[in-house]
mmCIF file of C-alpha atoms in Angstrom:
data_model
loop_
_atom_site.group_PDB
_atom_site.id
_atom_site.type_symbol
_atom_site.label_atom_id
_atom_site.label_comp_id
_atom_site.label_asym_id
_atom_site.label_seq_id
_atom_site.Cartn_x
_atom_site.Cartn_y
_atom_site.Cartn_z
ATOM 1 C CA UNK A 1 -5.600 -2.693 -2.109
ATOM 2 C CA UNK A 2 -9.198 -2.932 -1.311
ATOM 3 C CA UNK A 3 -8.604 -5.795 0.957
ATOM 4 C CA UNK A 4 -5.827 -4.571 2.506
ATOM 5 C CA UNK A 5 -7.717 -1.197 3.006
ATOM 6 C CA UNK A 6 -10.606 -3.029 5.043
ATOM 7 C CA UNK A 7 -8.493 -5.313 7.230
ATOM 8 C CA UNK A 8 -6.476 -2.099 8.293
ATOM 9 C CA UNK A 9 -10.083 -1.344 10.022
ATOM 10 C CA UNK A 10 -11.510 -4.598 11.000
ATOM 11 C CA UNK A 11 -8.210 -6.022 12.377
ATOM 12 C CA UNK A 12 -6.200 -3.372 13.267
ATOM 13 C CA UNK A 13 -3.898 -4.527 15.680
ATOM 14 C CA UNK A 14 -1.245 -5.995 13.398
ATOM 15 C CA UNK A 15 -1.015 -2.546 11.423
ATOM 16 C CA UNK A 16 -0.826 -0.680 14.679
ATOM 17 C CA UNK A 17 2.335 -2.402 15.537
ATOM 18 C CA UNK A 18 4.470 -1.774 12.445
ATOM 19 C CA UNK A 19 4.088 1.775 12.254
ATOM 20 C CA UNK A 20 7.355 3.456 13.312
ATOM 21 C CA UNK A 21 7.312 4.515 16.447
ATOM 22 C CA UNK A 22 9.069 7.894 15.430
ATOM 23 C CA UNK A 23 5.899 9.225 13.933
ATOM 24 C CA UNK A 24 4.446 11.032 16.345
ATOM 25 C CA UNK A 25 0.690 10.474 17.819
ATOM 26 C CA UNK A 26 -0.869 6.944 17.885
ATOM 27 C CA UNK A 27 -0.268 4.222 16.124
ATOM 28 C CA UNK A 28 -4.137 3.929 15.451
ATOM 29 C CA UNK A 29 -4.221 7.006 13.828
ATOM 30 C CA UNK A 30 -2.022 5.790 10.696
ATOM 31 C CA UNK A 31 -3.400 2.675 10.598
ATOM 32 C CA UNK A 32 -7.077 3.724 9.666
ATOM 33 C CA UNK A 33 -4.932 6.785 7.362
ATOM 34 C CA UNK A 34 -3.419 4.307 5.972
ATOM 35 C CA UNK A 35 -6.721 2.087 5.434
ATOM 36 C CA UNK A 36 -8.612 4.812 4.063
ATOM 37 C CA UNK A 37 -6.088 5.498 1.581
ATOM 38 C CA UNK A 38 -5.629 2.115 0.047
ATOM 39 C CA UNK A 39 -9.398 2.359 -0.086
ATOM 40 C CA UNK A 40 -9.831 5.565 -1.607
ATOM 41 C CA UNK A 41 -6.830 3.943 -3.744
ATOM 42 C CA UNK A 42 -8.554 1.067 -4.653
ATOM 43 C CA UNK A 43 -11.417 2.484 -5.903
ATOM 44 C CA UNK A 44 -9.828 4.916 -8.066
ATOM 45 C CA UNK A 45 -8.158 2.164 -9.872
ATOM 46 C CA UNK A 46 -11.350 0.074 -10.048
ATOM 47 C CA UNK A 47 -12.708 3.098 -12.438
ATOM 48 C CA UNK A 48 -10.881 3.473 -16.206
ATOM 49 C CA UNK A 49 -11.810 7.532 -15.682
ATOM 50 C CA UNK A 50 -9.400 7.563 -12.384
ATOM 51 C CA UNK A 51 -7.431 4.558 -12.857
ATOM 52 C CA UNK A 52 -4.551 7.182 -14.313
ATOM 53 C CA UNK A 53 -4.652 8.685 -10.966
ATOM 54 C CA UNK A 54 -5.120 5.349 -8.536
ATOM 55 C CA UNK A 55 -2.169 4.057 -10.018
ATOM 56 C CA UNK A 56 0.173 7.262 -9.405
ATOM 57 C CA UNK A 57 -1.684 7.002 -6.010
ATOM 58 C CA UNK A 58 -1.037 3.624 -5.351
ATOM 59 C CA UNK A 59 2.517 3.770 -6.213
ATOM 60 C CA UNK A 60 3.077 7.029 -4.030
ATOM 61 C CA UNK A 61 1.336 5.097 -1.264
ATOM 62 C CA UNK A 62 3.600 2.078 -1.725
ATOM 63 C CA UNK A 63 6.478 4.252 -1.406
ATOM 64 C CA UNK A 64 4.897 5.847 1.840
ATOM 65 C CA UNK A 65 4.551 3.022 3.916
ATOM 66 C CA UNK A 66 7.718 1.151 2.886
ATOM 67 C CA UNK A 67 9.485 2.357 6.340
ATOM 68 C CA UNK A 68 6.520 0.444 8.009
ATOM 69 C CA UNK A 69 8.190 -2.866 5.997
ATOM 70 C CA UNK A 70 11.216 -2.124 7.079
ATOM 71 C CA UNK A 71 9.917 -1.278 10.958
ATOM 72 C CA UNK A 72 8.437 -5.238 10.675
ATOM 73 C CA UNK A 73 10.990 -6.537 9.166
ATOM 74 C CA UNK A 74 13.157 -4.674 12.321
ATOM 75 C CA UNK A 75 10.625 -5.873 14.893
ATOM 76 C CA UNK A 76 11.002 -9.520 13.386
ATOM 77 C CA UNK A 77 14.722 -9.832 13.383
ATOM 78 C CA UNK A 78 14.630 -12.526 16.037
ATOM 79 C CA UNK A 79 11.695 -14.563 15.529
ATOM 80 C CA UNK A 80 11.446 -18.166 13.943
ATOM 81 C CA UNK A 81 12.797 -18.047 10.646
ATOM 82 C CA UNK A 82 9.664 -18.773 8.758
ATOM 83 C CA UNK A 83 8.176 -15.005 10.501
ATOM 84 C CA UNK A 84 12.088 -13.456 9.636
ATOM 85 C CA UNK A 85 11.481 -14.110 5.824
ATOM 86 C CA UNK A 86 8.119 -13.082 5.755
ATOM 87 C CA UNK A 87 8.880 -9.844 7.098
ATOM 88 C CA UNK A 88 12.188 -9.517 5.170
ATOM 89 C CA UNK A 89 10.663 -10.922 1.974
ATOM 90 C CA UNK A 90 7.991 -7.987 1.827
ATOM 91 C CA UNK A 91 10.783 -5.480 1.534
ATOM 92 C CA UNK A 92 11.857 -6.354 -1.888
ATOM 93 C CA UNK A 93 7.856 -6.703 -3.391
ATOM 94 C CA UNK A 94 7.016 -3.440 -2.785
ATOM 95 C CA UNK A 95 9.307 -2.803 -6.074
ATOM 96 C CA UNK A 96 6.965 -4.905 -8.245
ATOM 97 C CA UNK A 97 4.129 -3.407 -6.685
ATOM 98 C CA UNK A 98 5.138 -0.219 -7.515
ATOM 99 C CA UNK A 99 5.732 -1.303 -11.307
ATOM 100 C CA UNK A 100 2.151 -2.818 -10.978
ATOM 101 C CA UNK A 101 1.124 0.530 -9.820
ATOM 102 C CA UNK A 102 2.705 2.743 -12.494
ATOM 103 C CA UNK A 103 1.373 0.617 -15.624
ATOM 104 C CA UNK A 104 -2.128 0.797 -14.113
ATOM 105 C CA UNK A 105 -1.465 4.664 -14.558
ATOM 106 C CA UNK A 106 -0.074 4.436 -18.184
ATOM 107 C CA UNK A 107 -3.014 2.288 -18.740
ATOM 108 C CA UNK A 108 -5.622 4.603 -17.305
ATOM 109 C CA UNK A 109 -3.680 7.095 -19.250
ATOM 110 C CA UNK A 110 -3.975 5.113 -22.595
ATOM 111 C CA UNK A 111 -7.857 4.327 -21.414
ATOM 112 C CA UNK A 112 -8.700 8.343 -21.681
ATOM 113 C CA UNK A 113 -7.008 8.834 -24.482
ATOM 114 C CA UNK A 114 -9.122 6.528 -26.640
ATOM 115 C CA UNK A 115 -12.125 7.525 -24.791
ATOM 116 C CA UNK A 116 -11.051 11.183 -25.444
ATOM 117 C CA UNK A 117 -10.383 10.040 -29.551
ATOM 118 C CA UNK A 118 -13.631 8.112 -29.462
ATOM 119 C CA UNK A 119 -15.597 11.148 -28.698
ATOM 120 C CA UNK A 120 -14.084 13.166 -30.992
ATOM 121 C CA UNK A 121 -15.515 10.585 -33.886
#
């Protein structure tokens, strides 16, 4: 996430292309929203106190920029077929990324709770 945060502002180009072009306003908008998300994201989940919270966050922004997947994998319908799969093949991952997501919440979850228990000792 942190990686992915930090390209979204040093190379932004590639972003700025796959957001839908129904949203309204530019494209350069949502791609640093969508950068400083995944790295407000990221460090939330590097932290056992907020991981509970990255996690729900990360899988809520998974969900949130799925249509940009599908808008690539749209935009790439015609190129060589190495490109097509790349862009189609990113559709299904977000699912397991999502998974990943949620058990980093039940983990942060399960993290506080024996912090909680150990400070009640």
């Amino acid at each position: 996430m942190g990686g992915m945060g930090a390209l979204h502002f040093l190379a932004p180009k590639p972003f700025d292309t796959i957001v839908p072009r129904s949203l309204p306003g530019k494209a350069r908008a949502y791609t640093y929203a969508s950068g400083a998300a995944e790295l407000a994201v990221a460090a939330a989940l590097a932290f056992p106190r907020t991981r509970r919270a990255g996690g729900l966050a990360a899988a809520g922004l998974i969900a949130a920029v799925f249509p940009a997947n599908v808008q690539m994998a749209y935009d790439w319908r015609n190129r060589p077929a190495p490109l097509k799969a790349l862009a189609y093949g990113r559709l299904p991952l977000q699912v397991p990324l999502a998974a990943w997501a949620l058990l980093a919440a039940r983990q942060g979850a399960a993290e506080a709770a024996a912090a909680h228990e150990g400070a009640r000792d």
